mmCIF file of C-alpha atoms in Angstrom:
data_model
loop_
_atom_site.group_PDB
_atom_site.id
_atom_site.type_symbol
_atom_site.label_atom_id
_atom_site.label_comp_id
_atom_site.label_asym_id
_atom_site.label_seq_id
_atom_site.Cartn_x
_atom_site.Cartn_y
_atom_site.Cartn_z
ATOM 1 C CA MET A 231 73.108 71.388 70.682
ATOM 2 C CA ASN A 232 72.495 71.330 74.416
ATOM 3 C CA LEU A 233 72.758 74.323 76.681
ATOM 4 C CA GLU A 234 75.809 73.074 78.482
ATOM 5 C CA MET A 235 77.775 72.867 75.252
ATOM 6 C CA GLN A 236 76.729 76.374 74.309
ATOM 7 C CA ARG A 237 77.814 77.659 77.699
ATOM 8 C CA PHE A 238 81.116 75.892 77.395
ATOM 9 C CA LYS A 239 81.737 77.474 73.993
ATOM 10 C CA ALA A 240 80.769 80.894 75.237
ATOM 11 C CA GLU A 241 83.133 80.640 78.219
ATOM 12 C CA PHE A 242 85.906 79.242 76.027
ATOM 13 C CA PHE A 243 85.709 82.130 73.553
ATOM 14 C CA LYS A 244 85.520 84.672 76.402
ATOM 15 C CA ALA A 245 88.815 83.264 77.626
ATOM 16 C CA LEU A 246 90.292 83.916 74.175
ATOM 17 C CA ALA A 247 88.824 87.408 73.938
ATOM 18 C CA HIS A 248 92.006 89.416 74.633
ATOM 19 C CA PRO A 249 94.796 90.252 72.208
ATOM 20 C CA LEU A 250 97.571 89.324 74.657
ATOM 21 C CA ARG A 251 95.949 85.956 75.401
ATOM 22 C CA ILE A 252 95.798 85.251 71.668
ATOM 23 C CA ARG A 253 99.484 86.272 71.352
ATOM 24 C CA ILE A 254 100.379 83.972 74.246
ATOM 25 C CA LEU A 255 98.594 81.063 72.530
ATOM 26 C CA GLU A 256 100.433 81.846 69.223
ATOM 27 C CA ILE A 257 103.763 81.762 71.131
ATOM 28 C CA LEU A 258 102.869 78.437 72.852
ATOM 29 C CA ALA A 259 101.785 77.005 69.521
ATOM 30 C CA GLU A 260 105.521 77.012 68.716
ATOM 31 C CA GLY A 261 106.297 74.952 71.809
ATOM 32 C CA GLU A 262 106.533 75.120 75.624
ATOM 33 C CA LYS A 263 107.842 78.324 77.157
ATOM 34 C CA SER A 264 108.589 79.934 80.493
ATOM 35 C CA VAL A 265 106.912 83.083 81.612
ATOM 36 C CA ASN A 266 110.074 85.105 80.864
ATOM 37 C CA GLU A 267 110.274 83.638 77.338
ATOM 38 C CA ILE A 268 106.607 84.446 76.727
ATOM 39 C CA GLN A 269 107.065 87.939 78.108
ATOM 40 C CA THR A 270 110.042 88.579 75.851
ATOM 41 C CA LEU A 271 108.396 87.182 72.709
ATOM 42 C CA ALA A 272 105.118 88.983 73.412
ATOM 43 C CA GLY A 273 106.863 92.278 74.139
ATOM 44 C CA SER A 274 104.761 92.749 77.205
ATOM 45 C CA GLU A 275 105.262 93.301 80.915
ATOM 46 C CA GLY A 276 105.655 90.275 83.131
ATOM 47 C CA SER A 277 102.687 91.075 85.306
ATOM 48 C CA ALA A 278 100.357 91.414 82.264
ATOM 49 C CA VAL A 279 101.631 88.046 80.882
ATOM 50 C CA SER A 280 101.196 86.375 84.246
ATOM 51 C CA GLN A 281 97.700 87.767 84.539
ATOM 52 C CA GLN A 282 96.591 86.505 81.162
ATOM 53 C CA LEU A 283 98.297 83.149 81.694
ATOM 54 C CA GLN A 284 96.277 82.816 84.905
ATOM 55 C CA VAL A 285 92.992 83.353 82.887
ATOM 56 C CA LEU A 286 94.131 80.760 80.377
ATOM 57 C CA ARG A 287 95.013 78.258 83.102
ATOM 58 C CA ALA A 288 91.737 78.797 84.871
ATOM 59 C CA LYS A 289 89.853 77.874 81.693
ATOM 60 C CA ASN A 290 92.119 74.830 81.129
ATOM 61 C CA ILE A 291 93.509 76.239 77.864
ATOM 62 C CA VAL A 292 97.117 76.101 79.041
ATOM 63 C CA THR A 293 98.928 74.171 81.671
ATOM 64 C CA GLY A 294 101.870 75.144 83.810
ATOM 65 C CA THR A 295 104.557 72.732 85.103
ATOM 66 C CA LYS A 296 107.132 73.689 87.738
ATOM 67 C CA ASP A 297 110.696 73.369 86.582
ATOM 68 C CA GLY A 298 112.943 74.450 89.463
ATOM 69 C CA ASN A 299 112.112 78.060 90.141
ATOM 70 C CA LYS A 300 110.211 78.682 86.962
ATOM 71 C CA VAL A 301 106.912 77.510 85.386
ATOM 72 C CA ILE A 302 106.867 76.066 81.892
ATOM 73 C CA TYR A 303 103.583 76.647 80.014
ATOM 74 C CA THR A 304 102.167 74.472 77.232
ATOM 75 C CA LEU A 305 98.910 74.328 75.375
ATOM 76 C CA LYS A 306 96.452 71.945 77.016
ATOM 77 C CA ASP A 307 95.117 70.845 73.638
ATOM 78 C CA SER A 308 96.990 71.086 70.360
ATOM 79 C CA MET A 309 93.672 71.758 68.570
ATOM 80 C CA ILE A 310 94.152 75.332 69.739
ATOM 81 C CA ILE A 311 96.750 75.629 66.940
ATOM 82 C CA ASP A 312 94.100 74.607 64.385
ATOM 83 C CA LEU A 313 91.635 77.096 65.886
ATOM 84 C CA LEU A 314 94.042 79.889 65.559
ATOM 85 C CA ALA A 315 94.771 78.903 61.990
ATOM 86 C CA VAL A 316 91.031 78.919 61.180
ATOM 87 C CA ALA A 317 90.622 82.326 62.780
ATOM 88 C CA ARG A 318 93.479 83.616 60.607
ATOM 89 C CA GLN A 319 91.735 82.193 57.500
ATOM 90 C CA ILE A 320 88.417 83.857 58.484
ATOM 91 C CA PHE A 321 90.275 87.155 59.019
ATOM 92 C CA ASN A 322 91.949 86.801 55.595
ATOM 93 C CA ASN A 323 88.575 86.069 53.965
ATOM 94 C CA HIS A 324 87.067 89.185 55.540
ATOM 95 C CA LEU A 325 90.050 91.195 54.416
ATOM 96 C CA VAL A 326 89.772 89.972 50.793
ATOM 97 C CA ASN A 327 86.061 90.784 50.763
ATOM 98 C CA THR A 328 86.773 94.315 52.092
ATOM 99 C CA ILE A 329 89.487 94.895 49.521
ATOM 100 C CA THR A 330 87.113 93.764 46.766
ATOM 101 C CA ILE A 331 84.479 96.181 47.901
ATOM 102 C CA LEU A 332 86.959 99.104 48.141
ATOM 103 C CA ASP A 333 88.191 98.274 44.609
ATOM 104 C CA LYS A 334 84.655 98.437 43.305
ATOM 105 C CA PHE A 335 84.180 101.816 44.933
ATOM 106 C CA LYS A 336 87.384 102.985 43.486
ATOM 107 C CA GLU A 337 86.381 101.891 39.976
ATOM 108 C CA GLU A 338 83.054 103.742 40.331
ATOM 109 C CA GLU A 339 84.882 106.936 41.257
ATOM 110 C CA GLU A 340 87.266 106.622 38.257
ATOM 111 C CA VAL A 341 84.363 106.385 35.759
ATOM 112 C CA PRO A 342 83.630 109.891 34.454
ATOM 113 C CA ALA A 343 80.196 111.070 35.038
ATOM 114 C CA VAL A 344 78.115 111.375 31.905
ATOM 115 C CA THR A 345 76.169 114.588 31.655
ATOM 116 C CA PRO A 346 72.942 114.528 29.668
ATOM 117 C CA LYS A 347 72.759 116.591 26.451
ATOM 118 C CA ASN A 348 69.997 119.243 26.282
#
């Protein structure tokens, strides 16, 4: 893979590296929304939402279209929805592995220790 592609991927993932940005993308995965709708659904302040939308716009991850006095945001590429689904699957896989390890530790603690006879 060439260096430009690696740089693109690194910058792309940096743009996603914020919980509110991820939440905004999850909201936009459901369809286009105004800033006020995103703010309400995200449960966050308008200034924080606007700031994160600006980052996503600068990286061409979302687009904004003027509609009267408001801006309607959409995902630039619907593949973002797939990416979020894959990230959720990876998280679930990690969670399952962690639970399995914890269950094994719990089983080891429940086994009574055998004391040698003298």
